[in-house]
Structures are given as C-alpha cells and as structure tokens.
C-alpha cells in the first residue's frame, strides 16, 4: 500500500512507525523536514539509511 506523505505513512503503518521510532531523534527530524514524501516502508528505509550515513 502506498501513502501520500511520510506523516500519513507513519500514522497508518505500524511497521513504518516502528522503524521510524528506532532511528535517532536527529534522523527522525530530518525525515520529517526533508523527506516528506515517503510512500511506503521501503522508501522510508532508503531515506533513513541515507540520512544516517550522511550525518
């Protein structure tokens, strides 16, 4: 299932929310600020992994 935004994904998909919650706070904030269009867990992981390696 695909969602329209990262917030909608986090609010609707428990696995995505669990992944998001496992990230450091600074990575979570960057995801919410810059990567607002994650449509599924796979995209969220790509964005999150990218942020973790670049910080």
PDB file of C-alpha atoms in Angstrom:
ATOM      1  CA  UNK A   1       0.000   0.000   0.000  1.00  0.00           C
ATOM      2  CA  UNK A   2       1.251   3.486  -0.822  1.00  0.00           C
ATOM      3  CA  UNK A   3       0.606   6.654   1.135  1.00  0.00           C
ATOM      4  CA  UNK A   4       0.638  10.330   0.143  1.00  0.00           C
ATOM      5  CA  UNK A   5       3.112  11.552   2.738  1.00  0.00           C
ATOM      6  CA  UNK A   6       5.570  10.413   5.363  1.00  0.00           C
ATOM      7  CA  UNK A   7       3.202  11.530   8.134  1.00  0.00           C
ATOM      8  CA  UNK A   8       0.311   9.550   6.643  1.00  0.00           C
ATOM      9  CA  UNK A   9       2.599   6.525   6.314  1.00  0.00           C
ATOM     10  CA  UNK A  10       3.712   6.759   9.946  1.00  0.00           C
ATOM     11  CA  UNK A  11       0.152   7.197  11.180  1.00  0.00           C
ATOM     12  CA  UNK A  12      -1.200   4.258   9.166  1.00  0.00           C
ATOM     13  CA  UNK A  13       1.548   1.639   9.003  1.00  0.00           C
ATOM     14  CA  UNK A  14       2.795   0.137  12.298  1.00  0.00           C
ATOM     15  CA  UNK A  15       5.962  -1.308  10.705  1.00  0.00           C
ATOM     16  CA  UNK A  16       6.941   2.083   9.306  1.00  0.00           C
ATOM     17  CA  UNK A  17       6.260   3.718  12.658  1.00  0.00           C
ATOM     18  CA  UNK A  18       8.389   1.104  14.453  1.00  0.00           C
ATOM     19  CA  UNK A  19      11.270   1.705  12.025  1.00  0.00           C
ATOM     20  CA  UNK A  20      10.930   5.474  12.428  1.00  0.00           C
ATOM     21  CA  UNK A  21      10.902   5.161  16.229  1.00  0.00           C
ATOM     22  CA  UNK A  22      14.121   3.119  16.099  1.00  0.00           C
ATOM     23  CA  UNK A  23      16.005   5.976  14.443  1.00  0.00           C
ATOM     24  CA  UNK A  24      17.950   8.644  16.349  1.00  0.00           C
ATOM     25  CA  UNK A  25      15.978  11.832  17.026  1.00  0.00           C
ATOM     26  CA  UNK A  26      18.049  13.931  14.610  1.00  0.00           C
ATOM     27  CA  UNK A  27      17.381  11.476  11.777  1.00  0.00           C
ATOM     28  CA  UNK A  28      13.661  11.427  12.614  1.00  0.00           C
ATOM     29  CA  UNK A  29      13.543  15.225  12.416  1.00  0.00           C
ATOM     30  CA  UNK A  30      15.372  15.272   9.081  1.00  0.00           C
ATOM     31  CA  UNK A  31      12.922  12.718   7.689  1.00  0.00           C
ATOM     32  CA  UNK A  32      10.002  14.882   8.730  1.00  0.00           C
ATOM     33  CA  UNK A  33      11.630  18.081   7.440  1.00  0.00           C
ATOM     34  CA  UNK A  34      13.171  16.952   4.148  1.00  0.00           C
ATOM     35  CA  UNK A  35      11.723  13.602   3.120  1.00  0.00           C
ATOM     36  CA  UNK A  36       8.027  14.310   3.409  1.00  0.00           C
ATOM     37  CA  UNK A  37       7.011  12.074   0.508  1.00  0.00           C
ATOM     38  CA  UNK A  38       7.829   8.541   1.653  1.00  0.00           C
ATOM     39  CA  UNK A  39       5.074   6.401   0.155  1.00  0.00           C
ATOM     40  CA  UNK A  40       5.952   3.054   1.762  1.00  0.00           C
ATOM     41  CA  UNK A  41       8.298   1.418   4.259  1.00  0.00           C
ATOM     42  CA  UNK A  42      10.920   0.700   1.602  1.00  0.00           C
ATOM     43  CA  UNK A  43      11.200   4.393   0.669  1.00  0.00           C
ATOM     44  CA  UNK A  44      11.281   5.375   4.328  1.00  0.00           C
ATOM     45  CA  UNK A  45      14.187   2.976   4.911  1.00  0.00           C
ATOM     46  CA  UNK A  46      16.090   4.298   1.887  1.00  0.00           C
ATOM     47  CA  UNK A  47      15.674   7.880   3.125  1.00  0.00           C
ATOM     48  CA  UNK A  48      16.526   6.943   6.717  1.00  0.00           C
ATOM     49  CA  UNK A  49      19.601   4.933   5.763  1.00  0.00           C
ATOM     50  CA  UNK A  50      20.791   7.757   3.516  1.00  0.00           C
ATOM     51  CA  UNK A  51      20.450  10.258   6.346  1.00  0.00           C
ATOM     52  CA  UNK A  52      22.220   8.030   8.860  1.00  0.00           C
ATOM     53  CA  UNK A  53      25.230   7.577   6.584  1.00  0.00           C
ATOM     54  CA  UNK A  54      25.444  11.273   5.702  1.00  0.00           C
ATOM     55  CA  UNK A  55      25.318  12.581   9.297  1.00  0.00           C
TER      56      UNK A  55
END
